[in-house]
PDB file of C-alpha atoms in Angstrom:
ATOM      1  CA  MET A   1      27.246   3.001  18.041  1.00  0.00           C
ATOM      2  CA  ILE A   2      23.762   4.809  17.011  1.00  0.00           C
ATOM      3  CA  ASP A   3      22.212   6.720  20.062  1.00  0.00           C
ATOM      4  CA  ALA A   4      18.179   6.738  20.667  1.00  0.00           C
ATOM      5  CA  GLY A   5      17.929  10.126  19.038  1.00  0.00           C
ATOM      6  CA  THR A   6      19.492   9.273  16.002  1.00  0.00           C
ATOM      7  CA  VAL A   7      17.267   6.402  15.469  1.00  0.00           C
ATOM      8  CA  VAL A   8      14.221   8.683  16.169  1.00  0.00           C
ATOM      9  CA  ARG A   9      15.719  10.813  13.883  1.00  0.00           C
ATOM     10  CA  MET A  10      16.186   8.447  10.864  1.00  0.00           C
ATOM     11  CA  ARG A  11      12.764   6.973  11.349  1.00  0.00           C
ATOM     12  CA  GLU A  12      11.106  10.665  11.024  1.00  0.00           C
ATOM     13  CA  GLN A  13      13.388  11.127   7.908  1.00  0.00           C
ATOM     14  CA  SER A  14      11.987   7.715   6.369  1.00  0.00           C
ATOM     15  CA  ALA A  15       8.523   8.537   7.550  1.00  0.00           C
ATOM     16  CA  ALA A  16       8.423  11.707   5.434  1.00  0.00           C
ATOM     17  CA  ARG A  17       9.807  10.031   2.193  1.00  0.00           C
ATOM     18  CA  SER A  18       7.523   8.416  -0.366  1.00  0.00           C
ATOM     19  CA  ASP A  19       7.138   4.348  -1.209  1.00  0.00           C
ATOM     20  CA  ALA A  20       9.368   4.615  -4.218  1.00  0.00           C
ATOM     21  CA  GLU A  21      12.029   6.527  -2.213  1.00  0.00           C
ATOM     22  CA  ILE A  22      12.005   4.045   0.396  1.00  0.00           C
ATOM     23  CA  VAL A  23      12.184   1.107  -2.006  1.00  0.00           C
ATOM     24  CA  ASP A  24      14.917   2.591  -3.489  1.00  0.00           C
ATOM     25  CA  LEU A  25      16.929   2.847  -0.050  1.00  0.00           C
ATOM     26  CA  VAL A  26      16.059  -0.588   0.503  1.00  0.00           C
ATOM     27  CA  ARG A  27      17.291  -1.701  -2.926  1.00  0.00           C
ATOM     28  CA  ASP A  28      20.536   0.182  -2.134  1.00  0.00           C
ATOM     29  CA  GLY A  29      21.146  -1.819   0.952  1.00  0.00           C
ATOM     30  CA  ASP A  30      19.235  -0.141   3.557  1.00  0.00           C
ATOM     31  CA  VAL A  31      17.130  -3.175   5.057  1.00  0.00           C
ATOM     32  CA  ASP A  32      16.287  -0.855   8.339  1.00  0.00           C
ATOM     33  CA  ALA A  33      14.514   1.405   6.148  1.00  0.00           C
ATOM     34  CA  PHE A  34      11.723  -1.769   5.381  1.00  0.00           C
ATOM     35  CA  GLU A  35      10.398  -0.895   8.762  1.00  0.00           C
ATOM     36  CA  THR A  36       8.934   2.232   7.663  1.00  0.00           C
ATOM     37  CA  LEU A  37       7.208   0.056   4.671  1.00  0.00           C
ATOM     38  CA  VAL A  38       5.861  -2.248   7.258  1.00  0.00           C
ATOM     39  CA  GLU A  39       4.723   0.491   9.842  1.00  0.00           C
ATOM     40  CA  ARG A  40       2.737   2.152   6.977  1.00  0.00           C
ATOM     41  CA  TYR A  41       1.245  -0.927   5.467  1.00  0.00           C
ATOM     42  CA  GLU A  42       0.521  -3.362   8.103  1.00  0.00           C
ATOM     43  CA  ASP A  43      -2.565  -2.664   9.163  1.00  0.00           C
ATOM     44  CA  ARG A  44      -3.529  -3.009   5.538  1.00  0.00           C
ATOM     45  CA  VAL A  45      -1.964  -5.985   4.907  1.00  0.00           C
ATOM     46  CA  PHE A  46      -3.414  -7.116   8.140  1.00  0.00           C
ATOM     47  CA  GLY A  47      -6.902  -6.160   7.302  1.00  0.00           C
ATOM     48  CA  ILE A  48      -6.618  -8.652   4.061  1.00  0.00           C
ATOM     49  CA  VAL A  49      -4.972 -11.531   5.542  1.00  0.00           C
ATOM     50  CA  ALA A  50      -7.306 -11.405   8.494  1.00  0.00           C
ATOM     51  CA  ARG A  51     -10.277 -11.892   5.652  1.00  0.00           C
ATOM     52  CA  HIS A  52      -9.167 -14.805   4.479  1.00  0.00           C
ATOM     53  CA  VAL A  53      -7.674 -17.105   6.825  1.00  0.00           C
ATOM     54  CA  PRO A  54      -8.704 -17.897  10.508  1.00  0.00           C
ATOM     55  CA  PRO A  55      -7.496 -15.418  12.989  1.00  0.00           C
ATOM     56  CA  ARG A  56      -4.694 -16.920  14.767  1.00  0.00           C
ATOM     57  CA  ASP A  57      -2.759 -17.599  11.746  1.00  0.00           C
ATOM     58  CA  ALA A  58      -3.397 -14.120  10.360  1.00  0.00           C
ATOM     59  CA  GLY A  59      -0.241 -12.728  12.256  1.00  0.00           C
ATOM     60  CA  GLU A  60       2.104 -15.625  10.684  1.00  0.00           C
ATOM     61  CA  VAL A  61       0.472 -15.198   6.923  1.00  0.00           C
ATOM     62  CA  ALA A  62       0.877 -11.281   7.044  1.00  0.00           C
ATOM     63  CA  HIS A  63       4.394 -11.723   8.536  1.00  0.00           C
ATOM     64  CA  ASP A  64       5.143 -13.714   5.636  1.00  0.00           C
ATOM     65  CA  ALA A  65       3.553 -11.490   3.153  1.00  0.00           C
ATOM     66  CA  PHE A  66       6.142  -8.615   3.966  1.00  0.00           C
ATOM     67  CA  VAL A  67       9.343 -11.028   4.333  1.00  0.00           C
ATOM     68  CA  ARG A  68       7.881 -11.797   0.567  1.00  0.00           C
ATOM     69  CA  ALA A  69       7.532  -8.407  -0.268  1.00  0.00           C
ATOM     70  CA  TYR A  70      11.111  -7.449   1.070  1.00  0.00           C
ATOM     71  CA  LEU A  71      12.585 -10.357  -1.258  1.00  0.00           C
ATOM     72  CA  ALA A  72      10.445  -9.271  -4.543  1.00  0.00           C
ATOM     73  CA  LEU A  73      11.508  -5.508  -4.209  1.00  0.00           C
ATOM     74  CA  SER A  74      13.580  -6.124  -7.369  1.00  0.00           C
ATOM     75  CA  SER A  75      10.457  -6.662  -9.432  1.00  0.00           C
ATOM     76  CA  TYR A  76       8.902  -3.841  -8.043  1.00  0.00           C
ATOM     77  CA  ALA A  77       8.769  -1.108 -10.897  1.00  0.00           C
ATOM     78  CA  GLY A  78       8.389   1.943  -8.617  1.00  0.00           C
ATOM     79  CA  THR A  79       6.208   3.833 -11.032  1.00  0.00           C
ATOM     80  CA  GLY A  80       2.816   1.878 -10.001  1.00  0.00           C
ATOM     81  CA  ASP A  81       0.819   1.799  -6.433  1.00  0.00           C
ATOM     82  CA  PHE A  82       3.119   0.491  -3.989  1.00  0.00           C
ATOM     83  CA  ALA A  83       0.035  -0.400  -1.925  1.00  0.00           C
ATOM     84  CA  GLY A  84      -1.690  -2.480  -4.649  1.00  0.00           C
ATOM     85  CA  TRP A  85       1.499  -4.225  -5.222  1.00  0.00           C
ATOM     86  CA  LEU A  86       1.635  -5.616  -1.550  1.00  0.00           C
ATOM     87  CA  ALA A  87      -1.965  -6.088  -1.454  1.00  0.00           C
ATOM     88  CA  ARG A  88      -1.461  -8.680  -4.188  1.00  0.00           C
ATOM     89  CA  ILE A  89       1.491 -10.491  -2.402  1.00  0.00           C
ATOM     90  CA  ALA A  90      -0.583 -10.620   0.591  1.00  0.00           C
ATOM     91  CA  VAL A  91      -3.615 -12.238  -1.536  1.00  0.00           C
ATOM     92  CA  ARG A  92      -1.154 -14.851  -2.671  1.00  0.00           C
ATOM     93  CA  ALA A  93       0.329 -15.187   0.733  1.00  0.00           C
ATOM     94  CA  CYS A  94      -3.044 -16.243   1.701  1.00  0.00           C
ATOM     95  CA  SER A  95      -3.933 -18.629  -1.221  1.00  0.00           C
ATOM     96  CA  ASP A  96      -0.619 -20.269  -0.759  1.00  0.00           C
ATOM     97  CA  TYR A  97      -1.482 -20.763   3.136  1.00  0.00           C
ATOM     98  CA  TRP A  98      -4.664 -22.580   2.093  1.00  0.00           C
ATOM     99  CA  ARG A  99      -2.701 -24.596  -0.211  1.00  0.00           C
ATOM    100  CA  GLY A 100      -0.268 -25.763   2.586  1.00  0.00           C
ATOM    101  CA  ARG A 101      -2.946 -26.545   4.570  1.00  0.00           C
ATOM    102  CA  TYR A 102      -4.589 -28.887   1.980  1.00  0.00           C
ATOM    103  CA  ARG A 103      -1.386 -30.139   1.425  1.00  0.00           C
ATOM    104  CA  ARG A 104      -0.964 -31.344   5.415  1.00  0.00           C
ATOM    105  CA  ARG A 105      -4.244 -32.255   4.995  1.00  0.00           C
ATOM    106  CA  GLU A 106      -6.151 -30.395   7.639  1.00  0.00           C
ATOM    107  CA  ARG A 107      -9.148 -30.099   5.082  1.00  0.00           C
ATOM    108  CA  GLU A 108     -12.572 -29.885   7.556  1.00  0.00           C
ATOM    109  CA  GLU A 109     -13.664 -33.037   6.271  1.00  0.00           C
ATOM    110  CA  SER A 110     -15.257 -34.554  10.034  1.00  0.00           C
ATOM    111  CA  ALA A 111     -19.116 -34.516  10.687  1.00  0.00           C
ATOM    112  CA  LEU A 112     -20.903 -31.209  11.200  1.00  0.00           C
ATOM    113  CA  SER A 113     -21.010 -30.010  14.795  1.00  0.00           C
ATOM    114  CA  ASP A 114     -24.566 -30.001  15.980  1.00  0.00           C
ATOM    115  CA  GLU A 115     -24.706 -26.309  16.085  1.00  0.00           C
ATOM    116  CA  GLU A 116     -23.621 -26.431  12.388  1.00  0.00           C
ATOM    117  CA  ARG A 117     -26.204 -29.106  11.817  1.00  0.00           C
ATOM    118  CA  ARG A 118     -29.003 -27.089  13.776  1.00  0.00           C
ATOM    119  CA  TRP A 119     -28.042 -23.648  11.780  1.00  0.00           C
ATOM    120  CA  LEU A 120     -28.357 -25.801   8.419  1.00  0.00           C
ATOM    121  CA  GLU A 121     -31.588 -27.084   9.398  1.00  0.00           C
ATOM    122  CA  GLU A 122     -33.005 -23.753  10.177  1.00  0.00           C
ATOM    123  CA  ALA A 123     -31.492 -22.132   7.456  1.00  0.00           C
ATOM    124  CA  ALA A 124     -33.063 -24.543   5.098  1.00  0.00           C
ATOM    125  CA  SER A 125     -36.579 -24.667   6.647  1.00  0.00           C
ATOM    126  CA  ASP A 126     -36.964 -21.229   5.622  1.00  0.00           C
ATOM    127  CA  ARG A 127     -36.642 -19.633   9.168  1.00  0.00           C
ATOM    128  CA  SER A 128     -35.891 -16.272   9.457  1.00  0.00           C
ATOM    129  CA  ILE A 129     -32.535 -15.221   7.326  1.00  0.00           C
ATOM    130  CA  VAL A 130     -31.782 -12.057   9.383  1.00  0.00           C
ATOM    131  CA  ALA A 131     -31.822 -14.175  12.911  1.00  0.00           C
ATOM    132  CA  ILE A 132     -29.579 -16.666  11.685  1.00  0.00           C
ATOM    133  CA  GLU A 133     -27.369 -14.653  10.220  1.00  0.00           C
ATOM    134  CA  ARG A 134     -26.748 -12.769  13.991  1.00  0.00           C
ATOM    135  CA  GLY A 135     -24.717 -13.502  17.182  1.00  0.00           C
ATOM    136  CA  GLU A 136     -23.760 -16.751  17.960  1.00  0.00           C
ATOM    137  CA  SER A 137     -25.467 -18.215  15.340  1.00  0.00           C
ATOM    138  CA  ALA A 138     -23.161 -16.136  12.965  1.00  0.00           C
ATOM    139  CA  ARG A 139     -20.147 -18.120  14.077  1.00  0.00           C
ATOM    140  CA  HIS A 140     -21.736 -21.227  13.067  1.00  0.00           C
ATOM    141  CA  ALA A 141     -22.816 -19.621   9.798  1.00  0.00           C
ATOM    142  CA  SER A 142     -18.971 -19.123   9.331  1.00  0.00           C
ATOM    143  CA  GLU A 143     -17.246 -22.193  10.471  1.00  0.00           C
ATOM    144  CA  LEU A 144     -20.356 -23.964   8.276  1.00  0.00           C
ATOM    145  CA  LEU A 145     -19.085 -22.041   5.450  1.00  0.00           C
ATOM    146  CA  ASP A 146     -15.339 -22.434   6.132  1.00  0.00           C
ATOM    147  CA  ARG A 147     -16.103 -26.231   6.000  1.00  0.00           C
ATOM    148  CA  ALA A 148     -18.010 -25.850   2.646  1.00  0.00           C
ATOM    149  CA  LEU A 149     -15.093 -23.847   1.394  1.00  0.00           C
ATOM    150  CA  SER A 150     -11.916 -25.878   2.558  1.00  0.00           C
ATOM    151  CA  ARG A 151     -13.361 -28.498  -0.183  1.00  0.00           C
ATOM    152  CA  LEU A 152     -12.351 -26.123  -3.025  1.00  0.00           C
ATOM    153  CA  SER A 153      -9.190 -25.703  -4.460  1.00  0.00           C
ATOM    154  CA  PRO A 154      -7.274 -22.386  -2.706  1.00  0.00           C
ATOM    155  CA  GLU A 155      -7.895 -20.401  -5.789  1.00  0.00           C
ATOM    156  CA  ASP A 156     -11.552 -20.921  -6.250  1.00  0.00           C
ATOM    157  CA  ARG A 157     -11.610 -20.028  -2.223  1.00  0.00           C
ATOM    158  CA  MET A 158      -9.950 -16.758  -2.882  1.00  0.00           C
ATOM    159  CA  VAL A 159     -12.178 -15.955  -5.548  1.00  0.00           C
ATOM    160  CA  ILE A 160     -15.486 -16.944  -3.790  1.00  0.00           C
ATOM    161  CA  GLU A 161     -14.333 -14.773  -0.713  1.00  0.00           C
ATOM    162  CA  ILE A 162     -12.994 -11.580  -2.720  1.00  0.00           C
ATOM    163  CA  VAL A 163     -15.655 -11.155  -5.657  1.00  0.00           C
ATOM    164  CA  HIS A 164     -18.670 -12.901  -4.040  1.00  0.00           C
ATOM    165  CA  ILE A 165     -18.187 -12.259   0.128  1.00  0.00           C
ATOM    166  CA  ASP A 166     -16.643  -8.940   0.233  1.00  0.00           C
ATOM    167  CA  GLU A 167     -18.159  -8.028  -2.896  1.00  0.00           C
ATOM    168  CA  ARG A 168     -14.867  -6.563  -4.471  1.00  0.00           C
ATOM    169  CA  PRO A 169     -15.042  -4.937  -8.183  1.00  0.00           C
ATOM    170  CA  VAL A 170     -13.808  -7.621 -10.736  1.00  0.00           C
ATOM    171  CA  LYS A 171     -11.037  -5.280 -11.557  1.00  0.00           C
ATOM    172  CA  GLU A 172      -9.711  -4.951  -8.099  1.00  0.00           C
ATOM    173  CA  ALA A 173     -10.294  -8.951  -7.441  1.00  0.00           C
ATOM    174  CA  ALA A 174      -8.305  -9.151 -10.723  1.00  0.00           C
ATOM    175  CA  ALA A 175      -5.595  -7.268  -9.700  1.00  0.00           C
ATOM    176  CA  ALA A 176      -5.343  -8.779  -6.437  1.00  0.00           C
ATOM    177  CA  LEU A 177      -4.933 -12.326  -7.690  1.00  0.00           C
ATOM    178  CA  GLY A 178      -3.264 -11.184 -10.154  1.00  0.00           C
ATOM    179  CA  TRP A 179      -5.515 -12.817 -13.042  1.00  0.00           C
ATOM    180  CA  SER A 180      -7.063 -10.875 -16.206  1.00  0.00           C
ATOM    181  CA  ALA A 181     -10.728  -9.566 -15.867  1.00  0.00           C
ATOM    182  CA  GLY A 182     -12.438 -12.594 -18.161  1.00  0.00           C
ATOM    183  CA  ASN A 183     -10.579 -14.854 -15.779  1.00  0.00           C
ATOM    184  CA  VAL A 184     -12.055 -13.543 -12.517  1.00  0.00           C
ATOM    185  CA  LYS A 185     -15.287 -13.656 -14.222  1.00  0.00           C
ATOM    186  CA  VAL A 186     -15.347 -17.031 -15.398  1.00  0.00           C
ATOM    187  CA  ARG A 187     -13.558 -18.521 -12.422  1.00  0.00           C
ATOM    188  CA  ALA A 188     -15.802 -16.642  -9.915  1.00  0.00           C
ATOM    189  CA  LEU A 189     -18.957 -18.061 -11.721  1.00  0.00           C
ATOM    190  CA  ARG A 190     -17.300 -21.773 -11.512  1.00  0.00           C
ATOM    191  CA  ALA A 191     -16.573 -21.498  -8.200  1.00  0.00           C
ATOM    192  CA  ARG A 192     -19.722 -20.561  -7.134  1.00  0.00           C
ATOM    193  CA  ARG A 193     -21.397 -23.397  -8.826  1.00  0.00           C
ATOM    194  CA  LYS A 194     -19.322 -25.927  -7.131  1.00  0.00           C
ATOM    195  CA  LEU A 195     -19.720 -23.915  -3.755  1.00  0.00           C
ATOM    196  CA  ARG A 196     -23.385 -24.577  -4.430  1.00  0.00           C
ATOM    197  CA  ARG A 197     -23.005 -28.558  -5.400  1.00  0.00           C
ATOM    198  CA  ILE A 198     -21.028 -28.526  -1.788  1.00  0.00           C
ATOM    199  CA  LEU A 199     -23.660 -26.692  -0.336  1.00  0.00           C
ATOM    200  CA  GLY A 200     -26.476 -29.403  -1.558  1.00  0.00           C
ATOM    201  CA  GLU A 201     -24.594 -32.118  -0.520  1.00  0.00           C
ATOM    202  CA  MET A 202     -24.428 -30.916   2.912  1.00  0.00           C
ATOM    203  CA  LEU A 203     -28.224 -30.470   2.975  1.00  0.00           C
ATOM    204  CA  GLU A 204     -28.643 -33.920   1.705  1.00  0.00           C
ATOM    205  CA  ASP A 205     -26.507 -35.737   4.111  1.00  0.00           C
ATOM    206  CA  GLN A 206     -28.549 -33.784   6.798  1.00  0.00           C
ATOM    207  CA  GLY A 207     -31.609 -34.962   5.281  1.00  0.00           C
ATOM    208  CA  GLY A 208     -30.490 -38.542   5.575  1.00  0.00           C
ATOM    209  CA  ARG A 209     -29.549 -38.295   9.232  1.00  0.00           C
ATOM    210  CA  PRO A 210     -31.982 -39.503  11.974  1.00  0.00           C
TER     211      PRO A 210
ATOM    212  CA  MET B   1     -33.421 -36.319  -1.393  1.00  0.00           C
ATOM    213  CA  LYS B   2     -32.127 -33.483  -3.544  1.00  0.00           C
ATOM    214  CA  ALA B   3     -31.839 -30.073  -2.086  1.00  0.00           C
ATOM    215  CA  LYS B   4     -33.943 -27.553  -4.136  1.00  0.00           C
ATOM    216  CA  LYS B   5     -31.892 -25.044  -5.824  1.00  0.00           C
ATOM    217  CA  GLU B   6     -33.644 -22.018  -3.936  1.00  0.00           C
ATOM    218  CA  THR B   7     -32.966 -23.662  -0.548  1.00  0.00           C
ATOM    219  CA  VAL B   8     -29.229 -24.143  -1.311  1.00  0.00           C
ATOM    220  CA  GLU B   9     -29.171 -20.308  -2.816  1.00  0.00           C
ATOM    221  CA  ALA B  10     -30.955 -19.275   0.100  1.00  0.00           C
ATOM    222  CA  ILE B  11     -28.394 -21.021   2.458  1.00  0.00           C
ATOM    223  CA  GLU B  12     -25.554 -19.850   0.439  1.00  0.00           C
ATOM    224  CA  ARG B  13     -26.607 -16.320   1.095  1.00  0.00           C
ATOM    225  CA  SER B  14     -26.943 -16.390   4.492  1.00  0.00           C
ATOM    226  CA  LEU B  15     -23.909 -17.621   4.917  1.00  0.00           C
ATOM    227  CA  PHE B  16     -21.997 -14.720   3.324  1.00  0.00           C
ATOM    228  CA  ALA B  17     -23.868 -12.345   5.059  1.00  0.00           C
ATOM    229  CA  ALA B  18     -23.122 -14.196   8.068  1.00  0.00           C
ATOM    230  CA  ARG B  19     -19.530 -13.907   7.081  1.00  0.00           C
ATOM    231  CA  ARG B  20     -19.605 -10.337   6.345  1.00  0.00           C
ATOM    232  CA  ARG B  21     -21.189  -9.745   9.925  1.00  0.00           C
ATOM    233  CA  ARG B  22     -18.489 -11.389  11.708  1.00  0.00           C
ATOM    234  CA  GLY B  23     -16.766  -9.651  14.350  1.00  0.00           C
ATOM    235  CA  PRO B  24     -14.260  -6.812  14.195  1.00  0.00           C
ATOM    236  CA  GLU B  25     -11.152  -7.986  12.650  1.00  0.00           C
ATOM    237  CA  PRO B  26      -8.340  -8.873  15.115  1.00  0.00           C
ATOM    238  CA  ALA B  27      -6.083  -5.850  16.291  1.00  0.00           C
ATOM    239  CA  VAL B  28      -2.542  -5.944  14.490  1.00  0.00           C
ATOM    240  CA  PRO B  29       0.345  -7.197  16.611  1.00  0.00           C
ATOM    241  CA  GLY B  30       2.350  -4.535  18.268  1.00  0.00           C
ATOM    242  CA  GLU B  31       5.895  -3.752  18.275  1.00  0.00           C
ATOM    243  CA  GLY B  32       6.623  -7.470  18.898  1.00  0.00           C
ATOM    244  CA  TRP B  33       5.291  -8.729  15.463  1.00  0.00           C
ATOM    245  CA  ARG B  34       7.431  -6.114  13.804  1.00  0.00           C
ATOM    246  CA  ALA B  35      10.311  -7.119  15.398  1.00  0.00           C
ATOM    247  CA  ASN B  36      10.126 -10.460  14.073  1.00  0.00           C
ATOM    248  CA  VAL B  37       9.421  -9.475  10.839  1.00  0.00           C
ATOM    249  CA  MET B  38      12.345  -7.132  10.613  1.00  0.00           C
ATOM    250  CA  ALA B  39      14.551  -9.690  12.061  1.00  0.00           C
ATOM    251  CA  GLU B  40      13.369 -12.366   9.274  1.00  0.00           C
ATOM    252  CA  VAL B  41      14.192  -9.663   6.590  1.00  0.00           C
ATOM    253  CA  ARG B  42      17.459  -8.566   8.185  1.00  0.00           C
ATOM    254  CA  ARG B  43      18.419 -12.394   8.075  1.00  0.00           C
ATOM    255  CA  ARG B  44      17.328 -12.865   4.316  1.00  0.00           C
ATOM    256  CA  ALA B  45      19.368  -9.860   3.862  1.00  0.00           C
ATOM    257  CA  LEU B  46      22.246 -11.251   5.019  1.00  0.00           C
ATOM    258  CA  MET B  47      21.699 -14.725   3.651  1.00  0.00           C
ATOM    259  CA  ARG B  48      20.990 -12.768  -0.015  1.00  0.00           C
ATOM    260  CA  ALA B  49      24.310 -10.927   0.455  1.00  0.00           C
ATOM    261  CA  GLY B  50      26.211 -14.229   1.144  1.00  0.00           C
ATOM    262  CA  THR B  51      24.721 -15.813  -1.947  1.00  0.00           C
ATOM    263  CA  ASN B  52      25.558 -12.847  -4.072  1.00  0.00           C
ATOM    264  CA  ARG B  53      29.299 -13.387  -2.833  1.00  0.00           C
ATOM    265  CA  GLU B  54      29.250 -16.905  -3.519  1.00  0.00           C
ATOM    266  CA  THR B  55      27.547 -16.260  -6.862  1.00  0.00           C
ATOM    267  CA  PHE B  56      30.655 -13.908  -7.379  1.00  0.00           C
ATOM    268  CA  ALA B  57      33.301 -16.251  -6.238  1.00  0.00           C
ATOM    269  CA  ALA B  58      31.846 -19.008  -8.476  1.00  0.00           C
ATOM    270  CA  ARG B  59      31.740 -16.870 -11.686  1.00  0.00           C
ATOM    271  CA  PHE B  60      35.089 -15.706 -10.747  1.00  0.00           C
ATOM    272  CA  ALA B  61      36.327 -19.344 -10.941  1.00  0.00           C
ATOM    273  CA  TRP B  62      34.475 -20.490 -13.799  1.00  0.00           C
ATOM    274  CA  ARG B  63      36.548 -17.559 -15.569  1.00  0.00           C
ATOM    275  CA  LEU B  64      39.693 -18.670 -14.074  1.00  0.00           C
ATOM    276  CA  SER B  65      39.077 -21.675 -15.134  1.00  0.00           C
ATOM    277  CA  ALA B  66      38.589 -21.248 -19.062  1.00  0.00           C
ATOM    278  CA  VAL B  67      41.471 -18.839 -18.350  1.00  0.00           C
ATOM    279  CA  ALA B  68      43.601 -22.023 -17.190  1.00  0.00           C
ATOM    280  CA  ALA B  69      42.487 -24.259 -19.647  1.00  0.00           C
ATOM    281  CA  CYS B  70      43.649 -21.818 -22.719  1.00  0.00           C
ATOM    282  CA  VAL B  71      47.175 -21.715 -21.420  1.00  0.00           C
ATOM    283  CA  ALA B  72      46.938 -25.760 -20.940  1.00  0.00           C
ATOM    284  CA  LEU B  73      46.156 -25.990 -24.278  1.00  0.00           C
ATOM    285  CA  VAL B  74      48.782 -23.507 -25.496  1.00  0.00           C
ATOM    286  CA  LEU B  75      51.423 -25.225 -23.331  1.00  0.00           C
ATOM    287  CA  LEU B  76      50.299 -28.813 -24.920  1.00  0.00           C
ATOM    288  CA  ILE B  77      50.780 -27.169 -28.214  1.00  0.00           C
ATOM    289  CA  TYR B  78      53.868 -25.769 -27.546  1.00  0.00           C
ATOM    290  CA  ALA B  79      55.247 -29.442 -25.835  1.00  0.00           C
ATOM    291  CA  MET B  80      53.713 -31.395 -29.122  1.00  0.00           C
ATOM    292  CA  ARG B  81      55.389 -28.881 -31.743  1.00  0.00           C
ATOM    293  CA  GLU B  82      59.161 -29.106 -29.574  1.00  0.00           C
ATOM    294  CA  GLY B  83      58.832 -32.678 -28.210  1.00  0.00           C
ATOM    295  CA  PHE B  84      58.693 -33.311 -24.497  1.00  0.00           C
ATOM    296  CA  VAL B  85      61.443 -31.853 -22.637  1.00  0.00           C
ATOM    297  CA  ASP B  86      62.887 -32.842 -18.916  1.00  0.00           C
ATOM    298  CA  TYR B  87      63.380 -30.542 -16.653  1.00  0.00           C
ATOM    299  CA  GLU B  88      67.138 -30.190 -17.028  1.00  0.00           C
ATOM    300  CA  GLU B  89      66.427 -28.753 -20.455  1.00  0.00           C
ATOM    301  CA  LEU B  90      63.880 -27.062 -19.734  1.00  0.00           C
ATOM    302  CA  ALA B  91      66.052 -24.979 -17.308  1.00  0.00           C
ATOM    303  CA  VAL B  92      68.407 -24.818 -19.923  1.00  0.00           C
ATOM    304  CA  ARG B  93      66.327 -23.196 -22.139  1.00  0.00           C
ATOM    305  CA  PHE B  94      65.161 -20.681 -19.211  1.00  0.00           C
ATOM    306  CA  LEU B  95      68.647 -19.679 -18.494  1.00  0.00           C
ATOM    307  CA  GLU B  96      69.849 -19.451 -21.697  1.00  0.00           C
ATOM    308  CA  ASP B  97      72.938 -21.855 -21.446  1.00  0.00           C
ATOM    309  CA  PRO B  98      72.839 -23.830 -24.432  1.00  0.00           C
ATOM    310  CA  VAL B  99      76.283 -25.424 -23.619  1.00  0.00           C
ATOM    311  CA  GLY B 100      74.710 -26.902 -20.423  1.00  0.00           C
ATOM    312  CA  PHE B 101      77.728 -24.909 -18.616  1.00  0.00           C
ATOM    313  CA  LEU B 102      75.846 -23.962 -15.320  1.00  0.00           C
ATOM    314  CA  ILE B 103      73.734 -27.125 -15.129  1.00  0.00           C
TER     315      ILE B 103
END
């Protein structure tokens, strides 16, 4: 039976090791060593996930990302940046989250709420952009954006969020999405066009309402 | 009525800006969340070990079946050459008792 002191010592030893060393330990069958990687990168993975999925589901998707990382450890070469490799898995987990939701037909297809409609009217009528981007209004805007993004494919959604909303460099987006830089540029452009068309349709529907 | 391109672009800019201003990200779940992650990782590790054992057993069984097939083929060829013999004759041959004294 391992006592608490031994567990603490083992944790300290693991914490002092590099990522590659811990990966080797896990590959050799020391599953518990993986906890050090979870501890080391949970903030980062959670940060990525929380930006792309609803807050209530962030824990579940981050959990999924770490389990996937464990299962894919044999494909990690050990020479590259482990954090970057893990970030790609986290982005893919977000993409799959949206794919799963679309499959279950949980898209936001209902009519706009009064607040969302008001926000859209204010934005369309040239009111102060700064005012509508702040406070409670920002929440309605965020919901409205989610509604528009939910009409895009998971890939288009992710590329818009990473390139246009988070404003990450193309190279970084390419690494996160596992695409080439050229592909990211083309898809980001096309996805943005689609988003604008969706926003235009929302606005037109709004214009037609009494 | 078709929405103006400039209006749509302005709305898009505002939506993006509003998203960037969205409140602080929710805090990382604590020890409980990590314990759940590790519980699933350990479960997957056990499943994987089980699968590996099954794969090994299956590989061994296939190799054994190949050997068994070769032995069966050799016996068949032998039997066709020598003709089919009943168990008494086989016993005589094995016991080297060609006269049938013992049996």
